[in-house]
Amino acid sequence: MLPDTAHAARPKRVGGLHLAIVTETYPPEINGVANTMRHLVEGLARRGHRLQLIRPRQQAEQRPLDSDRIAVHLVPGLPIPGYQGLRFGLPVYWRLRRLWSRSTPDLVYIATQGPLGHAALSAARAHRIPTVTGFHTQFQQYSQHYGLGFFTQQIAETLRHFHNRSDMTLVPTAELQQELSNEGFRHVHVFGRGVDVNLFSPAWRDPGLRREWGCDDDTLAILYVGRIAPEKNLALARQTYRAIRAVRRTARFVLVGDGPLLEQIRRDNPEYICPGARVGEELSRYYASGDLFLFPSLTETYGNVVPEAMASGLPVVAFGYAAAGSLIDPWSNGVTLKGADRDAFVAAGCELARDLERLRNLGERARQTAEGISWDRVIRGVEERLYQVIHRSGGTEACRATMATTSE
């Protein structure tokens, strides 16, 4: 097994590592994995490493521009059913073999477990290139919300087999690390998450936007940001909002995001504010202009929206796992509930709605917590793990020697 220290000897290489990052989602696609991968790629490039970014070509996309340290390699893809705007990459095994014969990375990081991810893992192993996989999505839990519950165990076994073929699997929390280790996943380590406290900040609060929502200074604006989909447990957020309305009749509910349930929710609840997906500074304004963040999901691997809301000065009500379990001290900087207690979730939302001073104090402390989460610190931790894997494999010289004898 790898040493647990973060200071394993680094291979000698002038100008940083040569890394391949394989992902089936990347901005401008809007989801937590895409956001995380952007931070990883850009953060590693800033730290002096050269990267091959391998991902599917997005719809109507022109050839993206390479940078000095990031070479983009686009592969064919197909739409993901039920996920409008997202695509999975085709299993271009031989294309990756040829690419890595010409330009051999020191390590391949594979973020997704679709056809492209499986092909990349097989191609890297064929070339004896060290590999690290990321566990970014709870596919086995999602299956229960899309009529595939019968396949949950099979999906879990497939994921375990995939990740155990790599040299290391990175997960976002210590909780998930322990869970996967108990299920037979090997070499599991934590790749935490950060938040941009300048992009997500109370400074973006916009009275004009609140007026568009029908809110004045005393109106409680309840916010949800994320995919509008069955796996997000939005029925509980809607139930909580209805209960809050009994406490504060003027409260408004703002759901930011896109997904298969969006049109139905708009149709059934015309009083809701449903602007669709928002990104960048516009998303920052939406976060900061809210007052309370409801996040009832029970299927998160991490949940990037939780630290984004906290950085924006919002107290979060969520179940106590993933990001919420890691970052929230109950009733100090937000609220977490045990298990899947729906009644407790609703009661917590109502209690905060009754006591606005307490709500604002929790929001201030949420911001203070978020200020201690640095993406730079997170990327440094990932970098150390990548060095460990390469060192364990024998270093970059061993990789190049292997490639020199590999025949196509």
PDB file of C-alpha atoms in Angstrom, residues 24-289:
ATOM      1  CA  GLU A  24     -16.679  13.156 -19.587  1.00  0.00           C
ATOM      2  CA  THR A  25     -17.905  16.509 -18.267  1.00  0.00           C
ATOM      3  CA  TYR A  26     -16.255  19.923 -18.225  1.00  0.00           C
ATOM      4  CA  PRO A  27     -17.372  23.578 -18.349  1.00  0.00           C
ATOM      5  CA  PRO A  28     -19.368  25.145 -19.880  1.00  0.00           C
ATOM      6  CA  GLU A  29     -21.412  22.111 -18.784  1.00  0.00           C
ATOM      7  CA  ILE A  30     -23.001  22.922 -15.424  1.00  0.00           C
ATOM      8  CA  ASN A  31     -22.572  20.344 -12.663  1.00  0.00           C
ATOM      9  CA  GLY A  32     -20.380  19.717  -9.664  1.00  0.00           C
ATOM     10  CA  VAL A  33     -17.978  17.338 -11.411  1.00  0.00           C
ATOM     11  CA  ALA A  34     -17.373  19.785 -14.277  1.00  0.00           C
ATOM     12  CA  ASN A  35     -16.707  22.566 -11.786  1.00  0.00           C
ATOM     13  CA  THR A  36     -14.302  20.418  -9.782  1.00  0.00           C
ATOM     14  CA  MET A  37     -12.425  19.329 -12.891  1.00  0.00           C
ATOM     15  CA  ARG A  38     -11.969  22.928 -14.027  1.00  0.00           C
ATOM     16  CA  HIS A  39     -10.405  23.799 -10.674  1.00  0.00           C
ATOM     17  CA  LEU A  40      -8.184  20.712 -10.814  1.00  0.00           C
ATOM     18  CA  VAL A  41      -6.962  21.310 -14.377  1.00  0.00           C
ATOM     19  CA  GLU A  42      -6.373  25.041 -13.956  1.00  0.00           C
ATOM     20  CA  GLY A  43      -4.855  24.593 -10.503  1.00  0.00           C
ATOM     21  CA  LEU A  44      -2.360  21.950 -11.654  1.00  0.00           C
ATOM     22  CA  ALA A  45      -1.435  24.105 -14.666  1.00  0.00           C
ATOM     23  CA  ARG A  46      -0.782  27.087 -12.384  1.00  0.00           C
ATOM     24  CA  ARG A  47       1.515  24.876 -10.327  1.00  0.00           C
ATOM     25  CA  GLY A  48       3.709  24.250 -13.363  1.00  0.00           C
ATOM     26  CA  HIS A  49       2.446  20.928 -14.703  1.00  0.00           C
ATOM     27  CA  ARG A  50       1.672  20.186 -18.367  1.00  0.00           C
ATOM     28  CA  LEU A  51      -1.713  18.644 -19.033  1.00  0.00           C
ATOM     29  CA  GLN A  52      -3.594  16.769 -21.710  1.00  0.00           C
ATOM     30  CA  LEU A  53      -7.305  17.430 -21.131  1.00  0.00           C
ATOM     31  CA  ILE A  54      -9.263  14.614 -22.809  1.00  0.00           C
ATOM     32  CA  ARG A  55     -13.036  15.053 -22.946  1.00  0.00           C
ATOM     33  CA  PRO A  56     -16.017  14.690 -25.309  1.00  0.00           C
ATOM     34  CA  ARG A  57     -16.742  17.402 -27.843  1.00  0.00           C
ATOM     35  CA  GLN A  58     -19.741  19.359 -26.592  1.00  0.00           C
ATOM     36  CA  GLN A  59     -22.702  20.268 -28.757  1.00  0.00           C
ATOM     37  CA  ALA A  60     -21.970  22.929 -31.401  1.00  0.00           C
ATOM     38  CA  GLU A  61     -18.511  23.396 -29.907  1.00  0.00           C
ATOM     39  CA  GLN A  62     -15.740  24.914 -31.970  1.00  0.00           C
ATOM     40  CA  ARG A  63     -12.178  23.768 -31.487  1.00  0.00           C
ATOM     41  CA  PRO A  64     -11.135  24.976 -27.986  1.00  0.00           C
ATOM     42  CA  LEU A  65      -7.878  26.874 -27.723  1.00  0.00           C
ATOM     43  CA  ASP A  66      -4.912  25.191 -26.103  1.00  0.00           C
ATOM     44  CA  SER A  67      -2.922  27.132 -23.543  1.00  0.00           C
ATOM     45  CA  ASP A  68       0.795  26.960 -22.809  1.00  0.00           C
ATOM     46  CA  ARG A  69       0.223  24.153 -20.333  1.00  0.00           C
ATOM     47  CA  ILE A  70      -3.147  22.646 -21.290  1.00  0.00           C
ATOM     48  CA  ALA A  71      -3.553  20.719 -24.557  1.00  0.00           C
ATOM     49  CA  VAL A  72      -7.227  19.873 -25.204  1.00  0.00           C
ATOM     50  CA  HIS A  73      -8.023  16.585 -26.971  1.00  0.00           C
ATOM     51  CA  LEU A  74     -11.674  16.221 -27.967  1.00  0.00           C
ATOM     52  CA  VAL A  75     -13.265  12.815 -28.566  1.00  0.00           C
ATOM     53  CA  PRO A  76     -16.684  11.891 -29.994  1.00  0.00           C
ATOM     54  CA  GLY A  77     -19.594  11.744 -27.590  1.00  0.00           C
ATOM     55  CA  LEU A  78     -23.323  11.029 -27.383  1.00  0.00           C
ATOM     56  CA  PRO A  79     -26.078  12.666 -25.270  1.00  0.00           C
ATOM     57  CA  ILE A  80     -26.752  11.221 -21.814  1.00  0.00           C
ATOM     58  CA  PRO A  81     -30.442  10.231 -21.532  1.00  0.00           C
ATOM     59  CA  GLY A  82     -32.227  12.392 -18.966  1.00  0.00           C
ATOM     60  CA  TYR A  83     -29.327  14.841 -18.692  1.00  0.00           C
ATOM     61  CA  GLN A  84     -29.986  17.574 -21.228  1.00  0.00           C
ATOM     62  CA  GLY A  85     -26.798  19.198 -22.486  1.00  0.00           C
ATOM     63  CA  LEU A  86     -24.455  16.507 -21.124  1.00  0.00           C
ATOM     64  CA  ARG A  87     -22.634  13.893 -23.179  1.00  0.00           C
ATOM     65  CA  PHE A  88     -20.620  10.759 -22.529  1.00  0.00           C
ATOM     66  CA  GLY A  89     -17.438  10.041 -24.408  1.00  0.00           C
ATOM     67  CA  LEU A  90     -17.132   7.071 -26.729  1.00  0.00           C
ATOM     68  CA  PRO A  91     -14.629   4.325 -25.830  1.00  0.00           C
ATOM     69  CA  VAL A  92     -11.744   5.561 -28.007  1.00  0.00           C
ATOM     70  CA  TYR A  93      -9.231   3.017 -26.724  1.00  0.00           C
ATOM     71  CA  TRP A  94      -6.967   2.934 -29.777  1.00  0.00           C
ATOM     72  CA  ARG A  95      -6.980   6.717 -30.166  1.00  0.00           C
ATOM     73  CA  LEU A  96      -5.687   7.013 -26.591  1.00  0.00           C
ATOM     74  CA  ARG A  97      -3.096   4.294 -27.219  1.00  0.00           C
ATOM     75  CA  ARG A  98      -1.754   6.260 -30.198  1.00  0.00           C
ATOM     76  CA  LEU A  99      -1.830   9.570 -28.307  1.00  0.00           C
ATOM     77  CA  TRP A 100       0.058   8.145 -25.357  1.00  0.00           C
ATOM     78  CA  SER A 101       2.567   6.447 -27.631  1.00  0.00           C
ATOM     79  CA  ARG A 102       3.441   9.862 -29.112  1.00  0.00           C
ATOM     80  CA  SER A 103       3.166  11.864 -25.902  1.00  0.00           C
ATOM     81  CA  THR A 104       3.467   9.753 -22.778  1.00  0.00           C
ATOM     82  CA  PRO A 105       2.039  11.235 -19.591  1.00  0.00           C
ATOM     83  CA  ASP A 106       3.600  10.521 -16.219  1.00  0.00           C
ATOM     84  CA  LEU A 107       0.130   9.732 -14.856  1.00  0.00           C
ATOM     85  CA  VAL A 108      -3.486   9.536 -16.046  1.00  0.00           C
ATOM     86  CA  TYR A 109      -6.268  10.904 -13.834  1.00  0.00           C
ATOM     87  CA  ILE A 110      -9.703   9.548 -14.793  1.00  0.00           C
ATOM     88  CA  ALA A 111     -12.617  11.490 -13.358  1.00  0.00           C
ATOM     89  CA  THR A 112     -15.624   9.620 -14.764  1.00  0.00           C
ATOM     90  CA  GLN A 113     -16.653   5.994 -15.143  1.00  0.00           C
ATOM     91  CA  GLY A 114     -18.372   6.162 -18.524  1.00  0.00           C
ATOM     92  CA  PRO A 115     -17.189   4.503 -21.755  1.00  0.00           C
ATOM     93  CA  LEU A 116     -14.391   7.051 -22.193  1.00  0.00           C
ATOM     94  CA  GLY A 117     -13.192   6.528 -18.635  1.00  0.00           C
ATOM     95  CA  HIS A 118     -13.135   2.744 -19.043  1.00  0.00           C
ATOM     96  CA  ALA A 119     -11.216   3.024 -22.327  1.00  0.00           C
ATOM     97  CA  ALA A 120      -8.719   5.427 -20.746  1.00  0.00           C
ATOM     98  CA  LEU A 121      -8.077   3.101 -17.812  1.00  0.00           C
ATOM     99  CA  SER A 122      -7.492   0.134 -20.124  1.00  0.00           C
ATOM    100  CA  ALA A 123      -5.222   2.156 -22.435  1.00  0.00           C
ATOM    101  CA  ALA A 124      -3.167   3.490 -19.538  1.00  0.00           C
ATOM    102  CA  ARG A 125      -2.759   0.025 -18.054  1.00  0.00           C
ATOM    103  CA  ALA A 126      -1.699  -1.344 -21.448  1.00  0.00           C
ATOM    104  CA  HIS A 127       1.078   1.264 -21.482  1.00  0.00           C
ATOM    105  CA  ARG A 128       1.827   0.770 -17.769  1.00  0.00           C
ATOM    106  CA  ILE A 129       1.132   4.413 -17.056  1.00  0.00           C
ATOM    107  CA  PRO A 130       0.167   5.034 -13.413  1.00  0.00           C
ATOM    108  CA  THR A 131      -3.517   5.817 -12.969  1.00  0.00           C
ATOM    109  CA  VAL A 132      -5.651   7.612 -10.407  1.00  0.00           C
ATOM    110  CA  THR A 133      -9.454   7.532 -10.557  1.00  0.00           C
ATOM    111  CA  GLY A 134     -11.877   9.995  -9.000  1.00  0.00           C
ATOM    112  CA  PHE A 135     -15.108   8.896  -7.324  1.00  0.00           C
ATOM    113  CA  HIS A 136     -17.215  11.966  -8.133  1.00  0.00           C
ATOM    114  CA  THR A 137     -20.770  10.614  -8.525  1.00  0.00           C
ATOM    115  CA  GLN A 138     -22.945   8.131  -6.600  1.00  0.00           C
ATOM    116  CA  PHE A 139     -24.197   6.285  -9.692  1.00  0.00           C
ATOM    117  CA  GLN A 140     -25.408   3.349  -7.627  1.00  0.00           C
ATOM    118  CA  GLN A 141     -27.729   5.666  -5.656  1.00  0.00           C
ATOM    119  CA  TYR A 142     -28.950   7.561  -8.728  1.00  0.00           C
ATOM    120  CA  SER A 143     -30.177   4.308 -10.245  1.00  0.00           C
ATOM    121  CA  GLN A 144     -32.958   4.100  -7.663  1.00  0.00           C
ATOM    122  CA  HIS A 145     -34.460   7.366  -8.914  1.00  0.00           C
ATOM    123  CA  TYR A 146     -34.525   6.404 -12.600  1.00  0.00           C
ATOM    124  CA  GLY A 147     -36.292   3.063 -12.443  1.00  0.00           C
ATOM    125  CA  LEU A 148     -33.061   1.061 -12.309  1.00  0.00           C
ATOM    126  CA  GLY A 149     -33.096   0.042  -8.655  1.00  0.00           C
ATOM    127  CA  PHE A 150     -32.844  -3.621  -9.657  1.00  0.00           C
ATOM    128  CA  PHE A 151     -29.342  -2.905 -11.004  1.00  0.00           C
ATOM    129  CA  THR A 152     -28.031  -1.049  -7.940  1.00  0.00           C
ATOM    130  CA  GLN A 153     -25.863  -3.934  -6.717  1.00  0.00           C
ATOM    131  CA  GLN A 154     -24.531  -4.643 -10.203  1.00  0.00           C
ATOM    132  CA  ILE A 155     -23.634  -0.957 -10.663  1.00  0.00           C
ATOM    133  CA  ALA A 156     -21.849  -0.933  -7.288  1.00  0.00           C
ATOM    134  CA  GLU A 157     -19.823  -4.009  -8.254  1.00  0.00           C
ATOM    135  CA  THR A 158     -18.897  -2.476 -11.606  1.00  0.00           C
ATOM    136  CA  LEU A 159     -17.710   0.706  -9.901  1.00  0.00           C
ATOM    137  CA  ARG A 160     -15.608  -1.259  -7.413  1.00  0.00           C
ATOM    138  CA  HIS A 161     -13.998  -3.295 -10.191  1.00  0.00           C
ATOM    139  CA  PHE A 162     -13.262  -0.135 -12.201  1.00  0.00           C
ATOM    140  CA  HIS A 163     -11.643   1.768  -9.345  1.00  0.00           C
ATOM    141  CA  ASN A 164      -9.675  -1.204  -8.062  1.00  0.00           C
ATOM    142  CA  ARG A 165      -7.944  -1.478 -11.453  1.00  0.00           C
ATOM    143  CA  SER A 166      -6.360   1.932 -10.789  1.00  0.00           C
ATOM    144  CA  ASP A 167      -3.461   2.681  -8.471  1.00  0.00           C
ATOM    145  CA  MET A 168      -5.489   5.026  -6.259  1.00  0.00           C
ATOM    146  CA  THR A 169      -9.044   6.310  -5.928  1.00  0.00           C
ATOM    147  CA  LEU A 170      -9.689   9.848  -4.692  1.00  0.00           C
ATOM    148  CA  VAL A 171     -12.937  10.728  -2.901  1.00  0.00           C
ATOM    149  CA  PRO A 172     -14.169  14.065  -1.522  1.00  0.00           C
ATOM    150  CA  THR A 173     -14.710  13.168   2.157  1.00  0.00           C
ATOM    151  CA  ALA A 174     -13.276  10.947   4.891  1.00  0.00           C
ATOM    152  CA  GLU A 175     -16.794   9.581   5.401  1.00  0.00           C
ATOM    153  CA  LEU A 176     -16.955   8.300   1.814  1.00  0.00           C
ATOM    154  CA  GLN A 177     -13.372   7.009   2.082  1.00  0.00           C
ATOM    155  CA  GLN A 178     -14.400   4.799   4.998  1.00  0.00           C
ATOM    156  CA  GLU A 179     -17.620   3.710   3.309  1.00  0.00           C
ATOM    157  CA  LEU A 180     -15.903   2.630   0.097  1.00  0.00           C
ATOM    158  CA  SER A 181     -13.052   0.954   1.975  1.00  0.00           C
ATOM    159  CA  ASN A 182     -15.614  -1.100   3.884  1.00  0.00           C
ATOM    160  CA  GLU A 183     -17.142  -2.122   0.541  1.00  0.00           C
ATOM    161  CA  GLY A 184     -13.858  -3.463  -0.802  1.00  0.00           C
ATOM    162  CA  PHE A 185     -12.444  -0.445  -2.651  1.00  0.00           C
ATOM    163  CA  ARG A 186      -8.655  -0.354  -2.350  1.00  0.00           C
ATOM    164  CA  HIS A 187      -6.184   2.549  -1.972  1.00  0.00           C
ATOM    165  CA  VAL A 188      -8.885   5.148  -1.288  1.00  0.00           C
ATOM    166  CA  HIS A 189      -7.694   8.637  -0.299  1.00  0.00           C
ATOM    167  CA  VAL A 190      -9.363  12.013   0.175  1.00  0.00           C
ATOM    168  CA  PHE A 191      -9.359  14.724  -2.495  1.00  0.00           C
ATOM    169  CA  GLY A 192     -11.173  17.529  -0.699  1.00  0.00           C
ATOM    170  CA  ARG A 193     -12.986  20.433  -2.288  1.00  0.00           C
ATOM    171  CA  GLY A 194     -12.500  24.170  -2.079  1.00  0.00           C
ATOM    172  CA  VAL A 195     -14.588  27.228  -2.820  1.00  0.00           C
ATOM    173  CA  ASP A 196     -13.862  30.569  -4.489  1.00  0.00           C
ATOM    174  CA  VAL A 197     -14.677  33.007  -1.680  1.00  0.00           C
ATOM    175  CA  ASN A 198     -14.386  35.990  -4.028  1.00  0.00           C
ATOM    176  CA  LEU A 199     -16.841  34.650  -6.573  1.00  0.00           C
ATOM    177  CA  PHE A 200     -19.185  33.421  -3.835  1.00  0.00           C
ATOM    178  CA  SER A 201     -19.517  36.197  -1.296  1.00  0.00           C
ATOM    179  CA  PRO A 202     -22.167  38.269   0.530  1.00  0.00           C
ATOM    180  CA  ALA A 203     -20.737  41.237  -1.397  1.00  0.00           C
ATOM    181  CA  TRP A 204     -22.741  40.059  -4.441  1.00  0.00           C
ATOM    182  CA  ARG A 205     -26.091  40.641  -2.699  1.00  0.00           C
ATOM    183  CA  ASP A 206     -28.329  42.536  -5.130  1.00  0.00           C
ATOM    184  CA  PRO A 207     -31.384  44.476  -3.855  1.00  0.00           C
ATOM    185  CA  GLY A 208     -32.563  44.899  -7.449  1.00  0.00           C
ATOM    186  CA  LEU A 209     -32.642  41.141  -7.984  1.00  0.00           C
ATOM    187  CA  ARG A 210     -34.522  40.701  -4.731  1.00  0.00           C
ATOM    188  CA  ARG A 211     -37.096  43.226  -5.897  1.00  0.00           C
ATOM    189  CA  GLU A 212     -37.550  41.141  -9.052  1.00  0.00           C
ATOM    190  CA  TRP A 213     -38.365  38.229  -6.747  1.00  0.00           C
ATOM    191  CA  GLY A 214     -40.884  40.365  -4.855  1.00  0.00           C
ATOM    192  CA  CYS A 215     -38.659  40.608  -1.782  1.00  0.00           C
ATOM    193  CA  ASP A 216     -37.922  43.609   0.407  1.00  0.00           C
ATOM    194  CA  ASP A 217     -35.416  43.692   3.287  1.00  0.00           C
ATOM    195  CA  ASP A 218     -37.789  41.806   5.584  1.00  0.00           C
ATOM    196  CA  THR A 219     -38.872  39.115   3.112  1.00  0.00           C
ATOM    197  CA  LEU A 220     -37.331  35.667   3.572  1.00  0.00           C
ATOM    198  CA  ALA A 221     -35.876  34.399   0.266  1.00  0.00           C
ATOM    199  CA  ILE A 222     -35.428  30.623   0.371  1.00  0.00           C
ATOM    200  CA  LEU A 223     -32.924  29.276  -2.138  1.00  0.00           C
ATOM    201  CA  TYR A 224     -32.095  25.963  -3.779  1.00  0.00           C
ATOM    202  CA  VAL A 225     -29.300  25.637  -6.356  1.00  0.00           C
ATOM    203  CA  GLY A 226     -28.684  22.413  -8.216  1.00  0.00           C
ATOM    204  CA  ARG A 227     -30.094  19.947 -10.667  1.00  0.00           C
ATOM    205  CA  ILE A 228     -33.901  19.914 -10.809  1.00  0.00           C
ATOM    206  CA  ALA A 229     -34.163  16.142 -10.855  1.00  0.00           C
ATOM    207  CA  PRO A 230     -35.683  13.204  -8.940  1.00  0.00           C
ATOM    208  CA  GLU A 231     -32.451  12.256  -7.143  1.00  0.00           C
ATOM    209  CA  LYS A 232     -32.292  15.679  -5.442  1.00  0.00           C
ATOM    210  CA  ASN A 233     -35.284  14.997  -3.137  1.00  0.00           C
ATOM    211  CA  LEU A 234     -36.893  18.323  -4.043  1.00  0.00           C
ATOM    212  CA  ALA A 235     -40.302  17.243  -2.748  1.00  0.00           C
ATOM    213  CA  LEU A 236     -38.872  17.753   0.753  1.00  0.00           C
ATOM    214  CA  ALA A 237     -37.640  21.263  -0.099  1.00  0.00           C
ATOM    215  CA  ARG A 238     -41.115  22.112  -1.394  1.00  0.00           C
ATOM    216  CA  GLN A 239     -42.723  20.671   1.742  1.00  0.00           C
ATOM    217  CA  THR A 240     -40.377  22.757   3.904  1.00  0.00           C
ATOM    218  CA  TYR A 241     -41.211  25.897   1.952  1.00  0.00           C
ATOM    219  CA  ARG A 242     -44.924  25.310   2.436  1.00  0.00           C
ATOM    220  CA  ALA A 243     -44.375  24.928   6.183  1.00  0.00           C
ATOM    221  CA  ILE A 244     -42.283  28.096   6.290  1.00  0.00           C
ATOM    222  CA  ARG A 245     -45.080  29.985   4.545  1.00  0.00           C
ATOM    223  CA  ALA A 246     -47.222  29.224   7.601  1.00  0.00           C
ATOM    224  CA  VAL A 247     -44.597  31.089   9.660  1.00  0.00           C
ATOM    225  CA  ARG A 248     -43.793  33.852   7.163  1.00  0.00           C
ATOM    226  CA  ARG A 249     -46.517  34.350   4.589  1.00  0.00           C
ATOM    227  CA  THR A 250     -44.362  36.579   2.367  1.00  0.00           C
ATOM    228  CA  ALA A 251     -41.499  34.062   1.973  1.00  0.00           C
ATOM    229  CA  ARG A 252     -40.430  33.360  -1.607  1.00  0.00           C
ATOM    230  CA  PHE A 253     -38.886  30.183  -3.047  1.00  0.00           C
ATOM    231  CA  VAL A 254     -36.123  30.462  -5.671  1.00  0.00           C
ATOM    232  CA  LEU A 255     -34.941  27.276  -7.454  1.00  0.00           C
ATOM    233  CA  VAL A 256     -31.848  27.812  -9.605  1.00  0.00           C
ATOM    234  CA  GLY A 257     -30.898  25.037 -12.006  1.00  0.00           C
ATOM    235  CA  ASP A 258     -32.053  22.885 -14.889  1.00  0.00           C
ATOM    236  CA  GLY A 259     -33.200  19.301 -15.185  1.00  0.00           C
ATOM    237  CA  PRO A 260     -36.031  16.943 -16.116  1.00  0.00           C
ATOM    238  CA  LEU A 261     -38.412  18.184 -13.385  1.00  0.00           C
ATOM    239  CA  LEU A 262     -38.047  21.897 -14.119  1.00  0.00           C
ATOM    240  CA  GLU A 263     -41.002  22.339 -16.454  1.00  0.00           C
ATOM    241  CA  GLN A 264     -43.313  20.298 -14.244  1.00  0.00           C
ATOM    242  CA  ILE A 265     -42.372  22.341 -11.172  1.00  0.00           C
ATOM    243  CA  ARG A 266     -42.886  25.588 -13.078  1.00  0.00           C
ATOM    244  CA  ARG A 267     -46.293  24.385 -14.282  1.00  0.00           C
ATOM    245  CA  ASP A 268     -47.485  23.121 -10.896  1.00  0.00           C
ATOM    246  CA  ASN A 269     -46.047  26.006  -8.841  1.00  0.00           C
ATOM    247  CA  PRO A 270     -46.344  29.298 -10.748  1.00  0.00           C
ATOM    248  CA  GLU A 271     -45.499  31.224  -7.569  1.00  0.00           C
ATOM    249  CA  TYR A 272     -41.978  29.695  -7.501  1.00  0.00           C
ATOM    250  CA  ILE A 273     -39.109  31.627  -9.080  1.00  0.00           C
ATOM    251  CA  CYS A 274     -37.399  29.203 -11.462  1.00  0.00           C
ATOM    252  CA  PRO A 275     -34.884  31.064 -13.663  1.00  0.00           C
ATOM    253  CA  GLY A 276     -33.113  27.930 -14.907  1.00  0.00           C
ATOM    254  CA  ALA A 277     -29.364  27.446 -14.711  1.00  0.00           C
ATOM    255  CA  ARG A 278     -27.116  30.378 -13.838  1.00  0.00           C
ATOM    256  CA  VAL A 279     -23.319  30.556 -13.887  1.00  0.00           C
ATOM    257  CA  GLY A 280     -20.473  32.892 -12.974  1.00  0.00           C
ATOM    258  CA  GLU A 281     -21.238  36.269 -11.456  1.00  0.00           C
ATOM    259  CA  GLU A 282     -24.943  35.891 -12.176  1.00  0.00           C
ATOM    260  CA  LEU A 283     -25.010  32.766 -10.014  1.00  0.00           C
ATOM    261  CA  SER A 284     -23.073  34.680  -7.347  1.00  0.00           C
ATOM    262  CA  ARG A 285     -25.854  37.298  -7.255  1.00  0.00           C
ATOM    263  CA  TYR A 286     -28.511  34.625  -6.829  1.00  0.00           C
ATOM    264  CA  TYR A 287     -26.701  32.960  -3.945  1.00  0.00           C
ATOM    265  CA  ALA A 288     -25.921  36.185  -2.089  1.00  0.00           C
ATOM    266  CA  SER A 289     -29.430  37.581  -2.565  1.00  0.00           C
TER     267      SER A 289
END
